[in-house]
XYZ file of C-alpha atoms in Angstrom:
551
model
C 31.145 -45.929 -42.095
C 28.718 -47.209 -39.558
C 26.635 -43.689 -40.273
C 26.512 -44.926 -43.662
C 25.060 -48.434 -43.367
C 22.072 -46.735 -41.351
C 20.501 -48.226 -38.407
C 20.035 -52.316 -37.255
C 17.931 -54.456 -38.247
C 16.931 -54.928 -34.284
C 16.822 -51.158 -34.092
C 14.544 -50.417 -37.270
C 12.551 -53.364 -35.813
C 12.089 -51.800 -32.325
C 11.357 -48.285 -34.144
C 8.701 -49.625 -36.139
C 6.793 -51.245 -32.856
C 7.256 -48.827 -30.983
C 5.505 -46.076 -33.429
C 2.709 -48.195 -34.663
C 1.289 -50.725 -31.577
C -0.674 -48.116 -30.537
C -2.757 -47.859 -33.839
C -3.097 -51.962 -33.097
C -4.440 -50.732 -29.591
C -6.604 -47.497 -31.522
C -7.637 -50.383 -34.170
C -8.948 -52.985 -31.071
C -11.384 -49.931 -29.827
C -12.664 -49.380 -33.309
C -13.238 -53.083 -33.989
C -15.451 -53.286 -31.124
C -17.044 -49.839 -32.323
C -18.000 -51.410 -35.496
C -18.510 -54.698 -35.158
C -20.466 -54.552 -32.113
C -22.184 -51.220 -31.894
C -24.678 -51.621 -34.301
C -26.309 -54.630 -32.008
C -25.546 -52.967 -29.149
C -27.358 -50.102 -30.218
C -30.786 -52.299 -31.709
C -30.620 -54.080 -28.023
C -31.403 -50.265 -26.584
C -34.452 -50.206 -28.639
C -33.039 -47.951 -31.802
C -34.400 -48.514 -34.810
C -32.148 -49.437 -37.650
C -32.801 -46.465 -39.880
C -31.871 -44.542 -36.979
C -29.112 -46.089 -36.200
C -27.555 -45.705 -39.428
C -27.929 -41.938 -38.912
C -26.004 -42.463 -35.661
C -22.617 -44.164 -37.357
C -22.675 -40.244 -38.933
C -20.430 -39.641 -35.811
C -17.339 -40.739 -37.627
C -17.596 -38.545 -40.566
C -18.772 -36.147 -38.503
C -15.738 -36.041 -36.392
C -13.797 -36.890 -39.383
C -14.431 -34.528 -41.352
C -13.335 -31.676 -38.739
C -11.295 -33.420 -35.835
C -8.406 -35.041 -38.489
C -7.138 -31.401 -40.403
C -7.726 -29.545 -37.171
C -5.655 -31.696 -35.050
C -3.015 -32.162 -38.426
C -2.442 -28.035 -38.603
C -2.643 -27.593 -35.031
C -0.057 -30.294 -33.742
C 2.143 -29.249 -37.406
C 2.482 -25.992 -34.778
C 2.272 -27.430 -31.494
C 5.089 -26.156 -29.463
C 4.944 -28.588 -26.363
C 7.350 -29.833 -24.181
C 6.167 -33.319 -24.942
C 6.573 -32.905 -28.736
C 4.034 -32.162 -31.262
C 1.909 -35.560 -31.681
C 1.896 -36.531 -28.260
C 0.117 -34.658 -26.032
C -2.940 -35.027 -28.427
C -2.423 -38.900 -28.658
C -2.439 -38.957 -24.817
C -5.408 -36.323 -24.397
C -7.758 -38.664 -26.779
C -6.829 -41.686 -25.381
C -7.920 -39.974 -21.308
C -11.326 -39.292 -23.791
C -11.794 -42.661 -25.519
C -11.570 -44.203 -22.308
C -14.221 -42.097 -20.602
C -16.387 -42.626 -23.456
C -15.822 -46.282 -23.941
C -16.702 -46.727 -19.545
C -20.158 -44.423 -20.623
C -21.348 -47.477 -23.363
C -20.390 -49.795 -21.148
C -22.572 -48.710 -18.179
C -24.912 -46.949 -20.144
C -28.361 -48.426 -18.003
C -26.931 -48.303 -14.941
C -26.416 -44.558 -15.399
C -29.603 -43.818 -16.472
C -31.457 -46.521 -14.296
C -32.102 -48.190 -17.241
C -35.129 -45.661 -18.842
C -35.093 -46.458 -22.555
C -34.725 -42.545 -23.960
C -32.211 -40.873 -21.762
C -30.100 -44.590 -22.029
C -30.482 -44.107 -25.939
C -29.245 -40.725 -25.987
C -26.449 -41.042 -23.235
C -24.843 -44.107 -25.670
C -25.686 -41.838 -28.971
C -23.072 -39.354 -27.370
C -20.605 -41.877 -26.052
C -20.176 -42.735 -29.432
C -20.241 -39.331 -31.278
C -17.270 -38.854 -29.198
C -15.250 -41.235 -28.561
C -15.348 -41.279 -32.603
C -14.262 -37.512 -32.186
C -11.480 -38.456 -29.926
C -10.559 -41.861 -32.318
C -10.355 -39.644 -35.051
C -7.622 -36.992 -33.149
C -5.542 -39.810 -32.198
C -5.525 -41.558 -35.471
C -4.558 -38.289 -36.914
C -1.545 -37.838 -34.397
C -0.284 -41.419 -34.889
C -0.174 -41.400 -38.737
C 1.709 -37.796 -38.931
C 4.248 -39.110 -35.864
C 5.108 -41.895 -38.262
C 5.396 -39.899 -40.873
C 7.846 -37.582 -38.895
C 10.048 -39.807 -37.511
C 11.063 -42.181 -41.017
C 12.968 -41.149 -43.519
C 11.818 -41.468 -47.831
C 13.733 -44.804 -48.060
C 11.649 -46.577 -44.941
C 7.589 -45.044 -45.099
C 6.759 -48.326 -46.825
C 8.196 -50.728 -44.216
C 6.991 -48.159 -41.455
C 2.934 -47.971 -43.264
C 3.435 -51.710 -43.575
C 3.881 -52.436 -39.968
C 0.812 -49.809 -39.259
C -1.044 -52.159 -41.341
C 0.336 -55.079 -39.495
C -0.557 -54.128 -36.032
C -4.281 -52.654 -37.379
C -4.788 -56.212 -38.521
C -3.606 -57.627 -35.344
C -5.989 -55.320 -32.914
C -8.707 -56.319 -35.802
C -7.853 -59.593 -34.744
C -7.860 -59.445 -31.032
C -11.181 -57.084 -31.225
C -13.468 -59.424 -33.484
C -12.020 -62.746 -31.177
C -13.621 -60.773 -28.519
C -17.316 -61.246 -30.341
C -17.619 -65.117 -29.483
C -15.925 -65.698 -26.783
C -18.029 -65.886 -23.535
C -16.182 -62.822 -21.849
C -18.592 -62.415 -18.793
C -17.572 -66.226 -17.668
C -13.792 -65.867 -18.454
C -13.610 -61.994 -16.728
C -16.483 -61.665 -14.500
C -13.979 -59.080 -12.498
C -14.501 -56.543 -15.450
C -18.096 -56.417 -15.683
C -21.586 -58.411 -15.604
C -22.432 -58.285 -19.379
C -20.520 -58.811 -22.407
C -20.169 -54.939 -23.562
C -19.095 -54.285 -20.456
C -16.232 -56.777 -20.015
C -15.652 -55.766 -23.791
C -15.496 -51.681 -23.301
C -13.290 -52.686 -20.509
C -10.048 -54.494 -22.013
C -10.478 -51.941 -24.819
C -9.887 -49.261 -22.271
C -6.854 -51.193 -20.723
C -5.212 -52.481 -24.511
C -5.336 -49.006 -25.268
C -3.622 -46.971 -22.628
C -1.151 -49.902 -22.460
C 0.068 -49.781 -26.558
C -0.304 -45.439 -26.590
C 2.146 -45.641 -23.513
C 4.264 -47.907 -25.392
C 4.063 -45.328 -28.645
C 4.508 -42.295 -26.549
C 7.372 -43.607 -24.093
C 9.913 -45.498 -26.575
C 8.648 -42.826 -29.388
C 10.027 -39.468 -28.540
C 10.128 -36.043 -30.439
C 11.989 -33.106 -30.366
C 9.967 -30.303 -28.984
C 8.946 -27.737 -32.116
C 10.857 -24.014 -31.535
C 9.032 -21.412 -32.387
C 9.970 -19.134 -34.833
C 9.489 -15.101 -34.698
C 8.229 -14.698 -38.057
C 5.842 -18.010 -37.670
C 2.083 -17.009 -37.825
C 0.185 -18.071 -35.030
C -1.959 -20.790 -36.904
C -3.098 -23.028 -33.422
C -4.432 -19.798 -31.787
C -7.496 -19.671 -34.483
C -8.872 -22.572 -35.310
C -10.955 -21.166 -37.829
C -8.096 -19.844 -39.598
C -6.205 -23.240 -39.511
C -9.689 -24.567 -41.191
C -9.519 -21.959 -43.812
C -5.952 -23.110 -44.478
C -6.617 -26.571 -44.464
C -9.279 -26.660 -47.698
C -7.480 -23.769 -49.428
C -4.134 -26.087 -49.930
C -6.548 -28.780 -51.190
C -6.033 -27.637 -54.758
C -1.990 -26.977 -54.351
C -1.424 -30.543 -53.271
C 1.207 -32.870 -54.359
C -0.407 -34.935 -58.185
C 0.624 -38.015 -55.821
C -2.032 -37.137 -52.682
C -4.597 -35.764 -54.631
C -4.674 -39.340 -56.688
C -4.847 -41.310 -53.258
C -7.848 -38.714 -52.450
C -9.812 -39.557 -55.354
C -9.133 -43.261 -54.829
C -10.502 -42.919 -51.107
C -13.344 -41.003 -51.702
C -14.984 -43.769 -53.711
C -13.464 -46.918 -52.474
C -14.555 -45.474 -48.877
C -18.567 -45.953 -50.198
C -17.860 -49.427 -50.306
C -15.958 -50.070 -47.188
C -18.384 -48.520 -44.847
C -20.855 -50.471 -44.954
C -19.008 -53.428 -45.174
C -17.197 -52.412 -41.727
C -20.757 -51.314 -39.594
C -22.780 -54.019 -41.156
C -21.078 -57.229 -41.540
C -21.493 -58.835 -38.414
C -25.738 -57.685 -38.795
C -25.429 -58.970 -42.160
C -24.302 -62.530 -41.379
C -26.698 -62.735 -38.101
C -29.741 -61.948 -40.013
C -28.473 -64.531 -42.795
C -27.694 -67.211 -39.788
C -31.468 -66.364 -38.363
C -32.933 -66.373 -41.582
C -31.793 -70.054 -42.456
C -32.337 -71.447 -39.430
C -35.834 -70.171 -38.642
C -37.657 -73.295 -40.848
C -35.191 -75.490 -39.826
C -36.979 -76.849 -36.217
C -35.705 -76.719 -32.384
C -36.063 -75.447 -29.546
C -34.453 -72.209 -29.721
C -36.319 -68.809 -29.208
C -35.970 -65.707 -31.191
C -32.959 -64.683 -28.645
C -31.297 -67.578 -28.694
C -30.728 -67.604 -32.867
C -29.839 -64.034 -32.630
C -27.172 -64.711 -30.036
C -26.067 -67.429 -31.704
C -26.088 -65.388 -35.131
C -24.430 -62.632 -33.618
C -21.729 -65.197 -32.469
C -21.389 -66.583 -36.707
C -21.480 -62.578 -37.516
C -18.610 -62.212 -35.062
C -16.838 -65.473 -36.719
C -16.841 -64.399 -39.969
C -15.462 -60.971 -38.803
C -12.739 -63.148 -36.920
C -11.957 -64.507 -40.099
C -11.665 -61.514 -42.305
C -9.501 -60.134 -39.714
C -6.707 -62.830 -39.712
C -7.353 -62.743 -43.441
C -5.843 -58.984 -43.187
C -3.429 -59.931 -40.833
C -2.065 -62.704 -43.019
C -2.056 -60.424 -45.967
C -0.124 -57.514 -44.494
C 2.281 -59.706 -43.209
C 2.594 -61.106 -46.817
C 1.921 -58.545 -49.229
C 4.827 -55.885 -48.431
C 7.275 -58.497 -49.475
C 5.851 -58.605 -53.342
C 4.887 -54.761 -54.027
C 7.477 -51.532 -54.467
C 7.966 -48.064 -54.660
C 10.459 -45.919 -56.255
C 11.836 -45.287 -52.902
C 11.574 -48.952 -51.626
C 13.708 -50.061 -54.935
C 16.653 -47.158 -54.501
C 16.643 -48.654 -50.931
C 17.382 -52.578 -52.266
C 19.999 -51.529 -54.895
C 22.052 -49.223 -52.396
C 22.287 -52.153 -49.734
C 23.180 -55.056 -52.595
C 26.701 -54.765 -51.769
C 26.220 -54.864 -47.776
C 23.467 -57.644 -47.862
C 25.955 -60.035 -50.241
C 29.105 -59.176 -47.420
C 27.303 -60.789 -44.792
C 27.694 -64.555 -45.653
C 24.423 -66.305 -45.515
C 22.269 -64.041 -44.870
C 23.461 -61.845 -47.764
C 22.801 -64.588 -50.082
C 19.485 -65.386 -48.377
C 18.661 -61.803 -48.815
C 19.701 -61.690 -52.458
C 17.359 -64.712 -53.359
C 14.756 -62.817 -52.195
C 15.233 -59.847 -54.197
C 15.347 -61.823 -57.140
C 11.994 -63.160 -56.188
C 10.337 -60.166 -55.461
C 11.707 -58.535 -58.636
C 9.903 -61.601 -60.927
C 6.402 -61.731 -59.130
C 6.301 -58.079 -57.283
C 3.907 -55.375 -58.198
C 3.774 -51.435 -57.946
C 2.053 -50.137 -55.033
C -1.252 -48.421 -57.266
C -1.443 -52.222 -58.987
C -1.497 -53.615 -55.850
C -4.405 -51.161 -55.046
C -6.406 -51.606 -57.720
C -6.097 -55.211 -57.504
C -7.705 -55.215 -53.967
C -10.580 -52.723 -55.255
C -11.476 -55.110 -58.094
C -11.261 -58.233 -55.645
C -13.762 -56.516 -52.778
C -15.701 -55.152 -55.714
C -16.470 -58.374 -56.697
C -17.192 -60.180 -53.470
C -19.990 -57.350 -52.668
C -21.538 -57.966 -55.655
C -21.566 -61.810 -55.091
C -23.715 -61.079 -52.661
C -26.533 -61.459 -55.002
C -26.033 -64.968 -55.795
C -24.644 -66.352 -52.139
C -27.500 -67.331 -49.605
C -25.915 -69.255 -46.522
C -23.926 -68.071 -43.776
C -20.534 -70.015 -44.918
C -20.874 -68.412 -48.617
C -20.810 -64.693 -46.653
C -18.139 -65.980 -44.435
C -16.094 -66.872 -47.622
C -17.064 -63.645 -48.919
C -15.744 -61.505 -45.522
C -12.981 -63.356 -45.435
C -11.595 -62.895 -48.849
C -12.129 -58.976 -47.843
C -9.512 -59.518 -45.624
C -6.727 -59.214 -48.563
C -8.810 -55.881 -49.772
C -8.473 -54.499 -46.458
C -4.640 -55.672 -45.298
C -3.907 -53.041 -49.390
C -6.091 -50.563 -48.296
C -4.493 -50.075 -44.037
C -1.106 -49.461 -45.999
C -0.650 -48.914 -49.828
C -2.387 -44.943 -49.575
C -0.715 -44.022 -46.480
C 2.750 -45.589 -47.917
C 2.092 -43.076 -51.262
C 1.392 -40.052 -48.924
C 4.249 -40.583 -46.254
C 6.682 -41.151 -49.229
C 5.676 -38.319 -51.096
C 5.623 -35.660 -48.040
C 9.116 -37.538 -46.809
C 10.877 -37.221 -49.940
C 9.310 -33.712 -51.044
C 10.736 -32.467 -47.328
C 14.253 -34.255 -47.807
C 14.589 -32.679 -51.177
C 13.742 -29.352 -49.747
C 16.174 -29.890 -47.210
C 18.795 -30.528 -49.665
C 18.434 -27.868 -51.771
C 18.593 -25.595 -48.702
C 21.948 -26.924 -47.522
C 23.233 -26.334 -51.087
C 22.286 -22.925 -50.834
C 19.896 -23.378 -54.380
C 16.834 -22.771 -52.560
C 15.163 -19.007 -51.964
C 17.716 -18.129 -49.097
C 19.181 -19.727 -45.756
C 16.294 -21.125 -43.923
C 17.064 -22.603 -40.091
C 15.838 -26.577 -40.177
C 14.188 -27.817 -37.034
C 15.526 -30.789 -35.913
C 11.624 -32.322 -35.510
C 11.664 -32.540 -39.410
C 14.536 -34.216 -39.386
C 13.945 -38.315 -39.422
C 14.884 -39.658 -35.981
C 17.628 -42.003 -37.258
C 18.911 -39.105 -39.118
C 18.990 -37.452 -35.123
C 20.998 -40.649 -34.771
C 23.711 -40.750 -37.578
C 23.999 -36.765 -38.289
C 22.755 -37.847 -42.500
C 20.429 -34.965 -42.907
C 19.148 -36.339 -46.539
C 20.797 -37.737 -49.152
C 22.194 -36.262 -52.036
C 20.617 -39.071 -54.719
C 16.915 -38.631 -54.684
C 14.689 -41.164 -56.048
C 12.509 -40.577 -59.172
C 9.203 -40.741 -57.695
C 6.679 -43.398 -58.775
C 3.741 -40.927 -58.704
C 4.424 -37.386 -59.973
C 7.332 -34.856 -59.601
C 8.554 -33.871 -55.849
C 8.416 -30.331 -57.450
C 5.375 -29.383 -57.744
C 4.257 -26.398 -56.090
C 2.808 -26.673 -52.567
C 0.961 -23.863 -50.185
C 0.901 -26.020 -47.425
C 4.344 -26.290 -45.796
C 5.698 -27.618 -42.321
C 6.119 -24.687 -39.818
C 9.824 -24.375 -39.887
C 11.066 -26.069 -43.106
C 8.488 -24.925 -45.908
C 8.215 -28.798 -46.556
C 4.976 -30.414 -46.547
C 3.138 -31.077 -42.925
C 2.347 -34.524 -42.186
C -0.652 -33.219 -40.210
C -1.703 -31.010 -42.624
C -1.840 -33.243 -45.475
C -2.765 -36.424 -43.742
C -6.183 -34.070 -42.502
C -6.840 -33.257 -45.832
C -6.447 -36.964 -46.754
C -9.251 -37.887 -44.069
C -11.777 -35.723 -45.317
C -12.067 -38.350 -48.683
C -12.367 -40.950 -46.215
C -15.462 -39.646 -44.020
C -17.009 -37.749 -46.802
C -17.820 -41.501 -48.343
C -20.005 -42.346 -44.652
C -22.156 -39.452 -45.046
C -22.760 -40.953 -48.166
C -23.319 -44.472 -47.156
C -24.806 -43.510 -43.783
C -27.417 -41.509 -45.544
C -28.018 -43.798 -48.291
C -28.138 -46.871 -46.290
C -30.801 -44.973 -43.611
C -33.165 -44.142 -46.948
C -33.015 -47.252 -47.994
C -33.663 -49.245 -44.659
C -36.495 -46.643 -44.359
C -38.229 -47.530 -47.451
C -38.092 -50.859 -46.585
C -39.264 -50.542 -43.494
C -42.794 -48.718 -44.883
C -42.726 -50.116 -48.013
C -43.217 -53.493 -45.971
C -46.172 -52.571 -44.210
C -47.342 -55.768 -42.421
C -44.589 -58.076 -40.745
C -42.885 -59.642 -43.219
C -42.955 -64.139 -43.557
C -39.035 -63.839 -42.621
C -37.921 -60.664 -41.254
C -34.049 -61.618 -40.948
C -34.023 -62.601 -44.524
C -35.534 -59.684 -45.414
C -32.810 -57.319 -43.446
C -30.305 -59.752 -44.678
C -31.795 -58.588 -48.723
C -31.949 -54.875 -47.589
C -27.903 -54.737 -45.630
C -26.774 -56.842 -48.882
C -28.013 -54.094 -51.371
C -26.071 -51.249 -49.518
C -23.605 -53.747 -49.723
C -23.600 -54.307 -53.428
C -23.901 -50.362 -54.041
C -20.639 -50.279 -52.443
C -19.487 -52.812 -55.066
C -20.443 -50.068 -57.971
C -18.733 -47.682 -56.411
C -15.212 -49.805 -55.723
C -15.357 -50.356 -59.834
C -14.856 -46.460 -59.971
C -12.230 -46.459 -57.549
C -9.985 -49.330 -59.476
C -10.415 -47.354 -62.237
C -8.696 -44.241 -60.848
C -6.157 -46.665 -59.264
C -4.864 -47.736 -62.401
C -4.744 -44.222 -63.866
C -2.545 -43.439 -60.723
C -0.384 -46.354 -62.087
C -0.035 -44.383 -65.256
C-alpha cells in the first residue's frame, strides 16, 4: 500500500534540493559572468566591439561541450555514476578559471595585452566547463524523476536558478572589499571568490545526497565515449528523428534565445550608460569614475530586481500551469489528499483553483515571449534609469517561464517515452526481452520496486510513439544527455547570432561617429537598446511557434 502512495512529501522535498541547488550554485557563477564581465572586461582596456566577440565563448562551448558531454556521460560507466564525475571535474575547472579573472594583473604584472588575453581565456573556459556541468545537472534530473514529477523537479531548477540569480546580482552593489577584505583587495576578486566557494559547496550537496547507480556495460553496446567524433556524428544525425515535442521546444529556443542574450550580457551596461547619460548635465562634483561606479551600482540594482522578479515568479507560476502528466498526477491522489483531514481539503481547494485560472505549459510560454517582447521594444520610448529598471524587472516573469517550462516539456517527454518503453518490454509486446538497467529506472522507483505504471498519460505535445534513433545505452529509450545536447545547440546558436550582430553594429557606430560624440553614454545607451529591441522582433517569432506548439 505504502509502495502505492509513492514517496513523502518531506522526501520528494529533500529529492528535489538535493538535485537542483547546485544549478542555484552553477546559476551564482554565471550571474557574475554576465552581469559583471562585460565591465570587467572594458576596465582592461577592451573595446566594446571586441568584447562582444569575446561573449562568443558560450556558444562556442555550447555548441560542442553540451551533446558531447550528453552522449558521453549517456555511456559513462563510472563507479561514481554517469553525471557525476563530469559535474565534479567542471566544477575543479570553473574554479581555476574563476581564481585566473580574479587575479588576472597580478599574474601578468599588470601589462595591458597579455592581462587582456589571460582573462579572454579564463572566460572561454570556464564557459566550456559551465556548459559541461549544466549539461550533467539537467540529464541527472532528468534520470532520477519519474513522468508524473519532471514538472515539480524543472520547477525547483527554476527556483534555485532564480535564487543564485539573486544572490549573484546582490553581489553588484554591495561594497564586498569592506565587508570581506579576507577574500581579496578589489571587488572581482572578493566576487570570483564566494563564487568559487557557493559552488563547490551546492555541487557537493548535488553529488553527495544525489546518488546513481553505476551504468553496466553491455557486450553488444558500441563503444560511443571512445570516439568523440563519432558521438558528434550521432548527436546531429538524431536531430531529425527527434520526439514532435523537443523539436517544437528547439524551434522556440532558437529564436527566443536572440532576444535573451543580449538582454543577459548587456543589461547592467545598458542601465549604467542610461544612469551616466542623465546625470552628466545635471551638476556636482563627481568625475567620470565616480558616475560610472555609481551607474554600474543602478545597472547592478535593476539586475537585483529582475532577479527576485524571477524568483518570485517561479515560486508562483508552477502552481497555475499543467501538463498532461502533472494533471494524471492530481486526479490519481484526489482520494488520498481528501483522507487526510485538513490538509486534504486544503489541498482540494487548491485544485479547484488552479483548474479555473491555470494555463498549459506552451500558453504559459508564449505568454512570457509576448511580455519580454514587448518590454524590449519599449525601449524606444523609456529614457530614465527607473523606466529600464521597470522594464528589467518585469523580465523577471519572462525569465522565471523560460528556466522551467522547455526543460519541463523535454524531461516529460524523454521520461514518459522511456517508461512506456519499459512497459511494453515487461509485457513482452516490444521487439524481444531486453535487460533494463536499473540507472533508467527513477530513483523512487529504486525505492518502492514500481518500475512504470501501467496507465500512461496522453501527452500534451505529440505521441510518445514516434520513432526515435537516439536511445539510452541499455533501454533503447531516449538519453537525457543526448537529447538535452541537442536541445543546447538552439540555445547557443542564437549568441553567435547576437554576438555577431551586436559587434557589427557597435562597430558601425563606433566609425560612423567619427569625432567624440556631445554624450557618449547616451549614445551607447541608443546603440545596446537597438540590439535590445532586435531581440524584441525576434521574441514575436518565437510566441508565434509557442502557440503552434499549443496546437
Amino acid at each position: 500500500m505504502d509502495s502505492l502512495a509513492g514517496p513523502t512529501v518531506s522526501s520528494e522535498l529533500a529529492q528535489y534540493l538535493a538535485l537542483t541547488v547546485a544549478l542555484g550554485g552553477l546559476q551564482f557563477v554565471w550571474s557574475v559572468e554576465t552581469g559583471f564581465g562585460s565591465l570587467y572586461l572594458l576596465s582592461l582596456g577592451m573595446k566594446k566591439s571586441h568584447v562582444s566577440l569575446v561573449w562568443l565563448a558560450g556558444p562556442l562551448s555550447g555548441l560542442v561541450t553540451q551533446p558531447l558531454v550528453g552522449i558521453l556521460s549517456d555511456n559513462c560507466t563510472a563507479k561514481l555514476g554517469r553525471r557525476r564525475p563530469y559535474i565534479i571535474g567542471s566544477t575543479v575547472a570553473v574554479v581555476l578559471c574563476l581564481v585566473v579573472i580574479g587575479w588576472t594583473r597580478e599574474l601578468t604584472g599588470s601589462r595591458p595585452v597579455p592581462t587582456i588575453w589571460l582573462a579572454v581565456f579564463a572566460f572561454y573556459a570556464m564557459d566550456f566547463a559551465i556548459n559541461c556541468i549544466q549539461a550533467s545537472m539537467r540529464a541527472l534530473i532528468v534520470d532520477s524523476l519519474p513522468t508524473s514529477r519532471q514538472d515539480a523537479g524543472t520547477a525547483w531548477a527554476s527556483r534555485m536558478i532564480g535564487a543564485g540569480n539573486v544572490a549573484g546580482y546582490l553581489m553588484g552593489f554591495l561594497d564586498l572589499v569592506r565587508l570581506l577584505p579576507f577574500l581579496g583587495s578589489t571587488h572581482m576578486q572578493v566576487l570570483t571568490s564566494i563564487a568559487s566557494l557557493v559552488l563547490v559547496a551546492t555541487v557537493a550537496v548535488t553529488c553527495y545526497f544525489s546518488p546513481e547507480i553505476p551504468l553496466a556495460r553491455l557486450p553488444a553496446q558500441s563503444d560511443v565515449s571512445g570516439s568523440s567524433l563519432r558521438a558528434l556524428s550521432t548527436i546531429f544525425t538524431s536531430i531529425s528523428s527527434m520526439p514532435a515535442a523537443i523539436k517544437g521546444v528547439c524551434r522556440i529556443q532558437l529564436f527566443s534565445w536572440i532576444g535573451w542574450f543580449p538582454f543577459l550580457f548587456y543589461g547592467t551596461t545598458y542601465v549604467a550608460h542610461l544612469y551616466v547619460a542623465t546625470h552628466t548635465d545635471v551638476g556636482g562634483n563627481d568625475s567620470s569614475a565616480d558616475l560610472m561606479e555609481k551607474g554600474t551600482r543602478a545597472g547592478s540594482l535593476a539586475m537585483f530586481a529582475y532577479a527576485v522578479s524571477s524568483l518570485g515568479f517561479s515560486v508562483i507560476l508552477p502552481n497555475f500551469a499543467y501538463s498532461s502528466a502533472s494533471r494524471s498526477v492530481l486526479r490519481q491522489r484526489r482520494s488520498r489528499a481528501d483522507t487526510l483531514s485538513t490538509i486534504g481539503q486544503i489541498q482540494q481547494v487548491l485544485r479547484k483553483a488552479r483548474r479555473v485560472v491555470s494555463v498549459s505549459l506552451s500558453k504559459m510560454w508564449m505568454i512570457s515571449l509576448v511580455v519580454f517582447s514587448v518590454a524590449m521594444l519599449l525601449t524606444l520610448v523609456v529614457s530614465t534609469v527607473r523606466g529600464a529598471t521597470w522594464l528589467i524587472a518585469a523580465c523577471g516573469f519572462c525569465w522565471a517561464v523560460t528556466i522551467w517550462v522547455p526543460f519541463s516539456i523535454i524531461g516529460e517527454t524523454i521520461s514518459e517515452f522511456n517508461s512506456s518503453e519499459r512497459s511494453m518490454r515487461d509485457e513482452g509486446r516490444g521487439d524481444g526481452y531486453f535487460p533494463i538497467d536499473s540507472a533508467d529506472i527513477p530513483m523512487e522507483e529504486l525505492a518502492t520496486g514500481e518500475q512504470g505504471s501501467s496507465t500512461q498519460p496522453e501527452h500534451e505535445f505529440g505521441s510518445r510513439n514516434e520513432d526515435v534513433l537516439q536511445r539510452s545505452p541499455n533501454t533503447g529509450g531516449l538519453s537525457a544527455g543526448t537529447i538535452l545536447g541537442i536541445h543546447n545547440v538552439f540555445i547557443v546558436v542564437p549568441q553567435f547570432i547576437t554576438a555577431l550582430a551586436s559587434s557589427l553594429i557597435f562597430a558601425f557606430f563606433e566609425h560612423a561617429s567619427g569625432s567624440k560624440p556631445k554624450n557618449p553614454d547616451s549614445q551607447q545607451a541608443y546603440e545596446i537598446a537597438l540590439v535590445l529591441r532586435l531581440g524584441g522582433i525576434s521574441s514575436v517569432v518565437a510566441a508565434y511557434y509557442a502557440w503552434k506548439l499549443g496546437h
